[in-house]
Short mmCIF file of C-alpha atoms in Angstrom, two decimals:
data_model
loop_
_atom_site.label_atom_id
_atom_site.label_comp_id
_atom_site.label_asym_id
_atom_site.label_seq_id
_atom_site.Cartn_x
_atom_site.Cartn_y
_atom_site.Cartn_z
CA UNK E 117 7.82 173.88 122.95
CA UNK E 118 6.02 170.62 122.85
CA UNK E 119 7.33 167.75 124.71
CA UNK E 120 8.10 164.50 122.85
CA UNK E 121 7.27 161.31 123.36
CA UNK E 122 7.38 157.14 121.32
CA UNK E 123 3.34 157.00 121.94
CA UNK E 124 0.83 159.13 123.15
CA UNK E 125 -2.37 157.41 124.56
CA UNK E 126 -5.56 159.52 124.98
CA UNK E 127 -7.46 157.83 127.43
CA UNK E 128 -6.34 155.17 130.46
CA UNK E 129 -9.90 153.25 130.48
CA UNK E 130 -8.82 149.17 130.14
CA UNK E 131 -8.00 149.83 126.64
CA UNK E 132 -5.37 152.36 127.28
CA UNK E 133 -3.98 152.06 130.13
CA UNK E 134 -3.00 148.20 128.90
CA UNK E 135 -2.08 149.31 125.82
CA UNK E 136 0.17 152.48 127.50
CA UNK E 137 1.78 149.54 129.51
CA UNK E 138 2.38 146.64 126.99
CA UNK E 139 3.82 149.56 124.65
CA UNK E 140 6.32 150.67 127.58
CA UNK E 141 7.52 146.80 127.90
CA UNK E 142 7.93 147.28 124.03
CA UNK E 143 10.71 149.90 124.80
CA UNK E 144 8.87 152.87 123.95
CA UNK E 145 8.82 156.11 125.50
CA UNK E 146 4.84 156.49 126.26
CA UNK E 147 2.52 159.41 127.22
CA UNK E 148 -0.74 158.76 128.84
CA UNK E 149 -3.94 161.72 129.43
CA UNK E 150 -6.88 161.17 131.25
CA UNK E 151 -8.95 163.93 132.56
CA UNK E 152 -10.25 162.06 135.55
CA UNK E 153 -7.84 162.35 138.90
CA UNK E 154 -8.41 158.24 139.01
CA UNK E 155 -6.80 155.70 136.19
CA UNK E 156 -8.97 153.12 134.92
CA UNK E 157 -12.11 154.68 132.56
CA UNK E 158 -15.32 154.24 133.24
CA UNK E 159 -14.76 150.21 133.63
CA UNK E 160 -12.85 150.52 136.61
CA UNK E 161 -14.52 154.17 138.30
CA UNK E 162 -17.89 153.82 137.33
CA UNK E 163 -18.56 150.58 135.10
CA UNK E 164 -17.71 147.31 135.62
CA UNK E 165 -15.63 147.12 139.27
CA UNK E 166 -18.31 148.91 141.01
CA UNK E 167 -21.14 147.09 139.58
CA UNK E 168 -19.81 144.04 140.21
CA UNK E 169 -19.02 144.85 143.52
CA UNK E 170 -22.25 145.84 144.20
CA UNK E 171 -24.07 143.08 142.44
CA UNK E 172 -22.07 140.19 144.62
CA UNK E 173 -23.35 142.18 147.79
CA UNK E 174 -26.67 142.34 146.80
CA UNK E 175 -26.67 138.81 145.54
CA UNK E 176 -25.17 137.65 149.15
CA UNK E 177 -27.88 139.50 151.23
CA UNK E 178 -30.80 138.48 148.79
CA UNK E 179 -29.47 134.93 149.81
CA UNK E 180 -28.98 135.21 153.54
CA UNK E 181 -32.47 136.18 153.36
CA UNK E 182 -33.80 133.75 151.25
CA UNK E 183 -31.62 130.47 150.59
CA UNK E 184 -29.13 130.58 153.51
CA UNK E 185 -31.83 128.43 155.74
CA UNK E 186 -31.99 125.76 153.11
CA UNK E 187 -28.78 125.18 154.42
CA UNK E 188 -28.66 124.75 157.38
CA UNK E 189 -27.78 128.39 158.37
CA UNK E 190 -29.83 130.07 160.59
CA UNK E 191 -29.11 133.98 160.92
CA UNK E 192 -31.37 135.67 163.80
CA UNK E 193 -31.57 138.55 161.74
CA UNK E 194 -30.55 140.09 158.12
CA UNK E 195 -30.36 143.70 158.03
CA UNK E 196 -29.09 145.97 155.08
CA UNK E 197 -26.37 148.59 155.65
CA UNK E 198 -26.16 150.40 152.36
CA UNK E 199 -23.60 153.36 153.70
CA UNK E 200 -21.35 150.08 154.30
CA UNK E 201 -21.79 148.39 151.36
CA UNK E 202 -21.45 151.59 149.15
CA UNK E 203 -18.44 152.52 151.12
CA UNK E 204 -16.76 148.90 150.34
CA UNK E 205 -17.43 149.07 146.55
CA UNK E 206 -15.80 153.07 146.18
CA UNK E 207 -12.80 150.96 148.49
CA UNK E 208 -12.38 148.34 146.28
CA UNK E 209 -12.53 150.79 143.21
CA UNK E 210 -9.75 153.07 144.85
CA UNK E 211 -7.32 150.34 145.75
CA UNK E 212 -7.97 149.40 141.76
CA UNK E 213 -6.65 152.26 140.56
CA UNK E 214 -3.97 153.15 142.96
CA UNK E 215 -2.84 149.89 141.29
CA UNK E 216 -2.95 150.96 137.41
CA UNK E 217 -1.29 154.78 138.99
CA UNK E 218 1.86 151.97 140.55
CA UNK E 219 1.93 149.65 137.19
CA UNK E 220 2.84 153.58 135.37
CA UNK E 221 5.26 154.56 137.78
CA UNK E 222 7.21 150.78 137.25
CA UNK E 223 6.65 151.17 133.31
CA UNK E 224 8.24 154.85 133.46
CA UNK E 225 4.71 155.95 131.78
CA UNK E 226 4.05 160.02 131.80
CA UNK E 227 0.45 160.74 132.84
CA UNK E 228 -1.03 163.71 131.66
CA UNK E 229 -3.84 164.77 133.78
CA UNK E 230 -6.52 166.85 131.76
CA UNK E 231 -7.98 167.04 128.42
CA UNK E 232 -6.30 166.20 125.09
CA UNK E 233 -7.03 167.29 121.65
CA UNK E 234 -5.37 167.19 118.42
CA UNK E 235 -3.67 170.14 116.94
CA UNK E 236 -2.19 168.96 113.88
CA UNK E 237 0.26 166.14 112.14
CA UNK E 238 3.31 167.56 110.27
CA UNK E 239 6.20 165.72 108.42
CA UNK E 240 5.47 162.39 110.65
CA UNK E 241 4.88 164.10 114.15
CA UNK E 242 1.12 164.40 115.72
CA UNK E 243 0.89 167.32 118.05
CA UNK E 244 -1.48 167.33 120.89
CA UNK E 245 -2.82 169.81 123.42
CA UNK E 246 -3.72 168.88 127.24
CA UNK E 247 -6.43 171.25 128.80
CA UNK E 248 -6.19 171.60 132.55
CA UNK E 249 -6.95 174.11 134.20
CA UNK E 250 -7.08 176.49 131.22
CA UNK E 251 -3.71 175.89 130.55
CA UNK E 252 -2.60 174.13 127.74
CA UNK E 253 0.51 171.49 127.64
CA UNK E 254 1.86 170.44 124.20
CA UNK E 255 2.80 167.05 123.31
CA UNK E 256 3.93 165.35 120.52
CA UNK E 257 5.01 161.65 118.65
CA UNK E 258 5.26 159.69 116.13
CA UNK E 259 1.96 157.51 117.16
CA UNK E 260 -1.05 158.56 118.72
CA UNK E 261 -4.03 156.05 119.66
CA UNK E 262 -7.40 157.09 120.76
CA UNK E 263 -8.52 155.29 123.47
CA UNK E 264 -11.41 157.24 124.80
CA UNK E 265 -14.22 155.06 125.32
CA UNK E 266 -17.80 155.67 125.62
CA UNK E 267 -20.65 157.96 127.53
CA UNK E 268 -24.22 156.79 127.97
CA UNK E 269 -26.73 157.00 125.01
CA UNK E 270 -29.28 159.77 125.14
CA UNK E 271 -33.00 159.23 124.77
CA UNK E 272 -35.14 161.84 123.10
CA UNK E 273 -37.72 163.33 125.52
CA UNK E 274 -36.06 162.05 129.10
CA UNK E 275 -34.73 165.03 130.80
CA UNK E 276 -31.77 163.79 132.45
CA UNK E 277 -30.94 165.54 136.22
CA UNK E 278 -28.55 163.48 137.33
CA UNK E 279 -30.39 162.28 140.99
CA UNK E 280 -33.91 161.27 139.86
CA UNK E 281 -33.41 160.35 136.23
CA UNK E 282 -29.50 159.20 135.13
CA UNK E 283 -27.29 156.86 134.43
CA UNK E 284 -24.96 153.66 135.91
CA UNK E 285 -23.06 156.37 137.39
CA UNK E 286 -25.60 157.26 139.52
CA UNK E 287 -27.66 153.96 139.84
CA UNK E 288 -23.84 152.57 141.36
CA UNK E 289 -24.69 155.27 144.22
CA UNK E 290 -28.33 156.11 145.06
CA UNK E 291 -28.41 157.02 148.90
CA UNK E 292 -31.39 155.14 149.93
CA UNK E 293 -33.31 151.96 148.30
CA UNK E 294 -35.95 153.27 145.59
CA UNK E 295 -39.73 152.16 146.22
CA UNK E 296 -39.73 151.70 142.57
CA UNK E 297 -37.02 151.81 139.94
CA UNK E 298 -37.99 152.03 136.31
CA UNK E 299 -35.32 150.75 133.81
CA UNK E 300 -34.93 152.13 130.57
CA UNK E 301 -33.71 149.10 128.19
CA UNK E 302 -32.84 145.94 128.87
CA UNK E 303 -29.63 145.50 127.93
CA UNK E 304 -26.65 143.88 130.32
CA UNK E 305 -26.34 147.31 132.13
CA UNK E 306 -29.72 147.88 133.15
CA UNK E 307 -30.45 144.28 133.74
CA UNK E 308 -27.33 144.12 135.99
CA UNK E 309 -28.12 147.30 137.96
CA UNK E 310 -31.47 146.35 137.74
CA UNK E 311 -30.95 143.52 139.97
CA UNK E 312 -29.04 144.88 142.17
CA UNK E 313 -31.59 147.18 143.49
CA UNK E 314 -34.28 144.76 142.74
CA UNK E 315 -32.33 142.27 145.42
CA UNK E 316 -32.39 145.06 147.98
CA UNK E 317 -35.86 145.80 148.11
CA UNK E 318 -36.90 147.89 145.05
CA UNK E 319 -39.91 147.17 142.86
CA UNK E 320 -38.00 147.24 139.06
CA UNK E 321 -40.11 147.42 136.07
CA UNK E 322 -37.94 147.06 132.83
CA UNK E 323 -39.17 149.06 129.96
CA UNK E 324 -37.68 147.83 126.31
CA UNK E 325 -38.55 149.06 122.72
CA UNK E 326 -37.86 145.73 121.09
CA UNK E 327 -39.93 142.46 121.52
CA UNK E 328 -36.94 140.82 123.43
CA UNK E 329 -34.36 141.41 125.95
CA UNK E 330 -30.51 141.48 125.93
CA UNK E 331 -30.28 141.88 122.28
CA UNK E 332 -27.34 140.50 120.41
CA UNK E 333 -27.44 137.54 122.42
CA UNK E 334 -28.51 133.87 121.45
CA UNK E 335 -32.56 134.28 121.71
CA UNK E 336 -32.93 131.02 123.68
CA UNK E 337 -30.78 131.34 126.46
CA UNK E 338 -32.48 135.37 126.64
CA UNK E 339 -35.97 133.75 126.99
CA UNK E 340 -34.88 131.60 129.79
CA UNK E 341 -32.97 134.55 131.39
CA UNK E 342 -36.47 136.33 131.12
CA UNK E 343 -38.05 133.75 132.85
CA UNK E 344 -35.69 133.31 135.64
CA UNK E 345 -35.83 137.64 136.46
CA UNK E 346 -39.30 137.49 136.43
CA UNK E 347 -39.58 134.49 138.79
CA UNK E 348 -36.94 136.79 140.68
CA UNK E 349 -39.83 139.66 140.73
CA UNK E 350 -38.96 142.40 138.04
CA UNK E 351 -41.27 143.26 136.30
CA UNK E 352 -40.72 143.35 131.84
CA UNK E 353 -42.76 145.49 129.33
CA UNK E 354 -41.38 144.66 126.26
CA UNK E 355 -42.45 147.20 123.20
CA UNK E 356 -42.55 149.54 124.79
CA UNK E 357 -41.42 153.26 123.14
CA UNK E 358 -40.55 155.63 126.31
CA UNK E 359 -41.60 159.33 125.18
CA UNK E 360 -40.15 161.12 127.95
CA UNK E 361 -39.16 161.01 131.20
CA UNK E 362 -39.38 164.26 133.69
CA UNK E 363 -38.23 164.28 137.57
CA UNK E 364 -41.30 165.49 140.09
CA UNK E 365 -39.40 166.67 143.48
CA UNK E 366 -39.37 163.84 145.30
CA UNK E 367 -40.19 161.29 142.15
CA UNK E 368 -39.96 160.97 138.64
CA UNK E 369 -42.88 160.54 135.45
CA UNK E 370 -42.03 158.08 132.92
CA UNK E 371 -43.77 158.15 129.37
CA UNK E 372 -44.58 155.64 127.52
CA UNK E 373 -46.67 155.51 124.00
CA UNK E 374 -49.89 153.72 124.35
CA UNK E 375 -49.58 153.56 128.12
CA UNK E 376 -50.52 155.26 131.15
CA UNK E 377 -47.40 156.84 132.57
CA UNK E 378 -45.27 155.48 135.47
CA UNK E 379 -44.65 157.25 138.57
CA UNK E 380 -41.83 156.04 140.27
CA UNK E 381 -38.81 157.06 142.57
CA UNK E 382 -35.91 156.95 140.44
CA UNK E 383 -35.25 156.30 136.39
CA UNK E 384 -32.47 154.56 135.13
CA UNK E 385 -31.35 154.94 131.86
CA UNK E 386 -29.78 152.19 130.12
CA UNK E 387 -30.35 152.82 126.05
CA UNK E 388 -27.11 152.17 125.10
CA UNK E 389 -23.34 153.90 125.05
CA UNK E 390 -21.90 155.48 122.35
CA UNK E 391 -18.13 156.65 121.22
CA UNK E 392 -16.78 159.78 123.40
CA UNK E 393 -14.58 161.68 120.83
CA UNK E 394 -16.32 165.20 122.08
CA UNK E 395 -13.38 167.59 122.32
CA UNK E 396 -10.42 165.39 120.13
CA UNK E 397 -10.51 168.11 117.33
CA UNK E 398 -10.08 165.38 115.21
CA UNK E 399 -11.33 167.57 112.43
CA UNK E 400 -7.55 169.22 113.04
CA UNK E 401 -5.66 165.85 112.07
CA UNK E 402 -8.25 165.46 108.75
CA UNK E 403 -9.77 162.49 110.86
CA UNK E 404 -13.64 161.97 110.57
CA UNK E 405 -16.30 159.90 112.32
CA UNK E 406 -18.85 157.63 110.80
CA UNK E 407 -22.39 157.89 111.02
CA UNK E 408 -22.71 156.55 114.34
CA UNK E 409 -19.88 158.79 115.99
CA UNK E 410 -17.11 156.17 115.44
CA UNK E 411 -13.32 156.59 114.33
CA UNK E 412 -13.31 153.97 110.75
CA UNK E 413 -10.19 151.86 110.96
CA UNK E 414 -8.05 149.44 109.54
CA UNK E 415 -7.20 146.05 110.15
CA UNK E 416 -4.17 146.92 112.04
CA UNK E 417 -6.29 149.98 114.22
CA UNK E 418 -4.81 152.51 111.60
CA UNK E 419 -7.24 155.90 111.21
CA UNK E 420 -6.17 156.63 107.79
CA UNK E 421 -4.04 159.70 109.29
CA UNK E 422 -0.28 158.53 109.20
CA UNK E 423 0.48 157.60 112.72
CA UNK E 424 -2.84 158.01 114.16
CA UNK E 425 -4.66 154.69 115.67
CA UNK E 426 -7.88 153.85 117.55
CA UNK E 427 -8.94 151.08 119.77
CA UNK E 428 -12.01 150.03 122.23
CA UNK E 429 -15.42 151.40 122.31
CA UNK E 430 -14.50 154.13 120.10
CA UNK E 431 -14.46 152.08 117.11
CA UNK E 432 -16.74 149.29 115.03
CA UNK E 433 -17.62 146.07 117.21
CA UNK E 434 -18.59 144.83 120.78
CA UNK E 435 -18.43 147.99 123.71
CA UNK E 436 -16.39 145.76 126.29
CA UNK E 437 -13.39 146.36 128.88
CA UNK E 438 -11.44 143.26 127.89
CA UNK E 439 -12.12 143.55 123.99
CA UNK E 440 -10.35 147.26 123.99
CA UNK E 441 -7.69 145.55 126.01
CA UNK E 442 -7.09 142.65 123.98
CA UNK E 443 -7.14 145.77 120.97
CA UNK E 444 -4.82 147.92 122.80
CA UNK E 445 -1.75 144.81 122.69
CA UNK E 446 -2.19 143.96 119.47
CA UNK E 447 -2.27 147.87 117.91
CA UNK E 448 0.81 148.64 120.00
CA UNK E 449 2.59 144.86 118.98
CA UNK E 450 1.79 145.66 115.42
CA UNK E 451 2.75 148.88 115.60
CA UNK E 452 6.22 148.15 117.19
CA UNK E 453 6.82 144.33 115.85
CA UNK E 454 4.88 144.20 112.82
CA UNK E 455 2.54 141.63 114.16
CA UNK E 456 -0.85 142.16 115.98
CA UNK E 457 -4.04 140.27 116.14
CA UNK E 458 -7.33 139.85 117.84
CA UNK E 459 -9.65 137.09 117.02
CA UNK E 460 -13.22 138.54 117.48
CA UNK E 461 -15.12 135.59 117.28
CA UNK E 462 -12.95 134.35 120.47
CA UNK E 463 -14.33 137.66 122.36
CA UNK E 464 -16.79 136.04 125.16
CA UNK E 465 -19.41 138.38 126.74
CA UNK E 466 -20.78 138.42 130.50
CA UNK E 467 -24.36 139.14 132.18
CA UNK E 468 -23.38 139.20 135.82
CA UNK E 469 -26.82 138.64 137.22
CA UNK E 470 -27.80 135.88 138.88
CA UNK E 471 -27.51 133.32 137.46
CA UNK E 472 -24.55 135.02 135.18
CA UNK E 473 -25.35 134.78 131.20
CA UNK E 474 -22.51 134.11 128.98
CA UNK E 475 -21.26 133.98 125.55
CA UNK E 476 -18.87 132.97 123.19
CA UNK E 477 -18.92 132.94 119.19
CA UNK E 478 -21.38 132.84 116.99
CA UNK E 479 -25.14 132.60 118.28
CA UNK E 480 -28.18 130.24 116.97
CA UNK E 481 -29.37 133.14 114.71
CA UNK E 482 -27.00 134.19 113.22
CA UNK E 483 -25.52 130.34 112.04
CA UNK E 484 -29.25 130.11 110.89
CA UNK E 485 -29.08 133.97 109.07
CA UNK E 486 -25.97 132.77 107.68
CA UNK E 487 -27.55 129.28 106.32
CA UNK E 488 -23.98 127.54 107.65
CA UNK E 489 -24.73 123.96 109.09
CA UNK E 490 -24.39 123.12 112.87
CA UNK E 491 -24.62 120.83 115.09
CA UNK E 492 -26.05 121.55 118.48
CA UNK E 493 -26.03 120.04 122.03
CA UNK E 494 -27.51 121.17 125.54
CA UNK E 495 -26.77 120.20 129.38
CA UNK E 496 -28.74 121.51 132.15
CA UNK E 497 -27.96 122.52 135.32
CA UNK E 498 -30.26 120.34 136.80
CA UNK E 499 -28.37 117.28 135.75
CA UNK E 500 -24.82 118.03 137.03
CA UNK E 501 -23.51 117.05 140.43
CA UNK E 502 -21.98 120.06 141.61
CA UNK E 503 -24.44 122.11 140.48
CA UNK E 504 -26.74 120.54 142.75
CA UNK E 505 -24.13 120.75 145.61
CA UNK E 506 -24.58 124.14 145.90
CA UNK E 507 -28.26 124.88 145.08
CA UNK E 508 -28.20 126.48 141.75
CA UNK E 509 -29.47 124.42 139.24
CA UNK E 510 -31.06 126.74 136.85
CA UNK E 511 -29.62 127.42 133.35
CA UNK E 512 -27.70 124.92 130.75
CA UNK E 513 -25.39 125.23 128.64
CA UNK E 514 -25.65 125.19 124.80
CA UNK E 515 -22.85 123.98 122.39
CA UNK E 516 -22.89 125.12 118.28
CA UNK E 517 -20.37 123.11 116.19
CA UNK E 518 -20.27 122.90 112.41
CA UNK E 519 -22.03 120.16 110.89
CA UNK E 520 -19.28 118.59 109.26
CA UNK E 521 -16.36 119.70 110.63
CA UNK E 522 -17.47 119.41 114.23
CA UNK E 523 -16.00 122.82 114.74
CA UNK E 524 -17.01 124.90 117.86
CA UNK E 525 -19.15 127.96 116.73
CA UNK E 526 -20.21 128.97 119.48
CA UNK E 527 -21.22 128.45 123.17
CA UNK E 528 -23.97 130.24 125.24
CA UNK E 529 -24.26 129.34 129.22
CA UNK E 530 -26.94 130.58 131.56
CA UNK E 531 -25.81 129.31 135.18
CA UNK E 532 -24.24 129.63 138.14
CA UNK E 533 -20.42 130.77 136.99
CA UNK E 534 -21.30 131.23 133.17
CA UNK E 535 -18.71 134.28 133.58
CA UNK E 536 -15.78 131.54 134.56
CA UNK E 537 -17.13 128.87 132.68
CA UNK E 538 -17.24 130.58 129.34
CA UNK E 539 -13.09 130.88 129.34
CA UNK E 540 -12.64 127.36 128.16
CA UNK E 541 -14.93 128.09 125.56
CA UNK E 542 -13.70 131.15 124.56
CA UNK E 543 -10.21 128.80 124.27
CA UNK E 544 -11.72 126.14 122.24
CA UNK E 545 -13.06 128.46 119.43
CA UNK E 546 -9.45 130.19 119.61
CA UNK E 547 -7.05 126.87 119.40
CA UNK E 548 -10.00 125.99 116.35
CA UNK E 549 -11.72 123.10 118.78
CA UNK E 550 -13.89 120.64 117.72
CA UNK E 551 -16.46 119.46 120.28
CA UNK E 552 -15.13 116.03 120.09
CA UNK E 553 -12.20 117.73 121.67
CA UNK E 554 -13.78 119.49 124.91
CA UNK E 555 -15.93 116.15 124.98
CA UNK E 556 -12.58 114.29 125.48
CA UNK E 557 -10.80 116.76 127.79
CA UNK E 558 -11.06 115.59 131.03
CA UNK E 559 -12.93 117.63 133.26
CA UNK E 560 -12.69 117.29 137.35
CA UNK E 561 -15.39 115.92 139.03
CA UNK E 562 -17.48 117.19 140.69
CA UNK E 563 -17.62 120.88 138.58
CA UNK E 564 -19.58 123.13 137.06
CA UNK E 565 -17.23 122.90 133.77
CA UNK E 566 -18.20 119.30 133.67
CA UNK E 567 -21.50 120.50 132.14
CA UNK E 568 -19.82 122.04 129.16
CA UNK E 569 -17.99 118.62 128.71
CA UNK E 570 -21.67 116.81 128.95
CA UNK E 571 -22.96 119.87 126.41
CA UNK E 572 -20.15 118.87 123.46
CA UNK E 573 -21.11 114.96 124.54
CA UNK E 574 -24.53 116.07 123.27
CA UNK E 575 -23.68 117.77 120.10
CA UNK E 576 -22.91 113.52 119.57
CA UNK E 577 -25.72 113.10 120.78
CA UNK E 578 -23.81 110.92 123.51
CA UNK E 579 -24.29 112.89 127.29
CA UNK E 580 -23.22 110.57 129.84
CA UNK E 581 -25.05 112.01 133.00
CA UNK E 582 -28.71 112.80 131.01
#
């Protein structure tokens, strides 16, 4: 006899799990399965947290060595403990999700630990199955959402093993410091990971079959990023078409058409994610995926199959933590209130490298794809106070507003703190901001956000401090 529940959530990655919780504050009666022992998704256990974690380590040792006497800090010696640092970042990812395990038990959430799948939908009710440990548990509700994120692209010809050649996973844990890393795309995961080991000693050569790197985002501010990571010693071959990829014992072969092939330590693999809906029998609900492995939905997250939703990287649009989240409240708000939105051109986007990329809104090319007028204004670094407090200068920041409404369209930061920075843009485009109105915000002195201020000045074409 299945047990019944309000909501059943498939999946407690940062779409889920928020969207298990905000529907339990909604006074509903909610279900959550995840097959891993540890809450959170791949974000949280093997994404974002411990990438980030490792990538403010690396940053601080790559400075002790190399910017810390600028300052006026003299260290006798700067020596890399890796065991230590890889020990702090699985810490800081276990007290994480001990935390999302103690927000269920306060929302009265039921976690079901294994694998779910859909059995059917009958007269309003979805029933699901959770696998573990060859046993089967039945469930069943009135709602279902599919919150099961994503798995790492594939690429024809590389023979993934899982120590030589793999993913993030394993590039957030290699034991020692590879001679030589080759990266496989350069997206924001393998430019972030990347650096990381680049910063503790590795050669990295970046291989990319398009003419460009971090695709998707505004062109400029990527060629300046390229600049500034080759200055920081890695190594870019853009179009380039990787034909396979083999490990050699103690080494790995990477192929590459037109080239001689690239012996190296270790390969990481950074093509791309796509949906994981393996194993949902969605076929048993009459629910298909599109071409590209995605659940279709509605405006409202609705599958088509009464009752049945979908949220995060599993459907159309960007694959990032705090989109699914913002997805999660407004299918479950919708679903219980009747209201529920998410405004995706207010979504920002974050390279955490150093300096950190960031984006919000509409870029360059695509206003100029589009043929819609804009206005556009740009404040380095260079030129503001507190940048040159603290020694990083590089980057600007670069303001889109509509020609004649004055509307913000976009904003695109490379700099120290684009990731924090990029919030009060992300605000502006959602409130429907002109950039006379961040111009006339006040903005403390001396900050970093004053150079967004001094970028909407200069969609005017009035900066104060340039």
């Amino acid at each position: 006899m299945a047990t019944n529940h309000d909501l059943i959530v498939i999946g407690a990655g940062p779409g889920g799990y928020i969207a298990a919780i905000r529907a339990a504050q909604l006074g509903l009666n909610v279900a959550c399965i995840e097959y891993e022992p540890m809450l959170g998704g791949t974000c949280l256990r093997v994404g974002c947290i411990p990438s980030k974690a490792l990538l403010e380590a690396s940053e601080l040792f790559n400075q002790a060595q190399n910017t810390f006497g600028s300052l006026g800090i003299r260290l006798p010696q700067v020596q890399l403990d890796l065991p230590t640092m890889l020990s702090r970042k699985d810490a800081v990812v276990k007290g994480l999700t001990s935390g999302i395990a103690g927000l269920f038990k306060k929302h009265k959430i039921t976690r079901y630990e294994g694998h779910g799948r859909f059995l059917g939908t009958q007269n309003g009710v979805t029933r699901v199955a959770v696998r573990n440990n060859g046993a089967d548990t039945e469930l069943s509700a009135a709602k279902v959402i599919i919150a099961t994120g994503s798995k790492v692209a594939p690429l024809r010809g590389v023979e993934w093993d899982g120590d030589r050649i793999g993913g993030s996973t394993e590039a957030l844990s290699y034991p020692s410091v590879p001679k030589h890393l080759v990266v496989i795309g350069a997206g924001v995961i393998g430019l972030e990971l990347g650096s990381v080991w680049g910063r503790l000693g590795s050669k990295v050569t970046v291989l990319e079959y398009l003419d460009r790197i971090l695709p998707g985002m505004d062109s400029e501010i990527a060629k300046e990023a390229k600049r500034t990571f080759e200055k920081q010693g890695i190594e870019f071959r853009l179009g380039s078409r990787v034909t396979g990829a083999r490990a050699t014992g103690d080494g790995a072969i990477v192929e590459v058409d037109g080239q001689e092939p690239i012996h190296c330590d270790r390969v990481l693999l950074a093509v791309g994610r796509i949906p994981n809906t393996e194993g949902l029998a969605l076929e048993a609900i009459g629910l298909a995926t599109d071409q590209r492995g995605r659940v279709p939905v509605g405006d409202h997250f609705d599958t088509g199959v009464a009752g049945v939703y979908a949220i995060g990287d599993v459907i159309r649009g960007a694959m990032l933590a705090h989109k699914a989240e913002e997805e999660g409240v407004a299918c479950v708000e919708h679903m219980v209130t009747g209201y529920g939105h998410v405004n995706y051109d207010a979504i920002p986007g974050v390279v955490y490298t150093s300096p950190e990329i960031a984006s919000v809104g509409k870029t360059e090319d695509e206003l100029k794809e589009a043929n819609i007028p804009y206005k556009k204004g740009v404040f380095p670094f260079m030129a503001n106070s507190r940048a040159r407090a603290i020694g990083h200068t590089e980057g600007r920041v670069k303001m889109l507003a509509h020609a004649e409404t004055d509307r913000v369209l976009g904003v695109h930061i490379i700099g120290a703190h684009a990731g924090d920075l990029i919030a009060e843009c992300a605000a502006a485009i959602e409130f429907g901001a002109s950039s006379e109105d961040v111009a006339r915000t006040c903005h403390a002195h001396p900050t970093l956000a004053e150079a967004v201020k001094e970028a909407a000045l200069s969609v005017d074409k009035r900066p104060l401090n340039i």
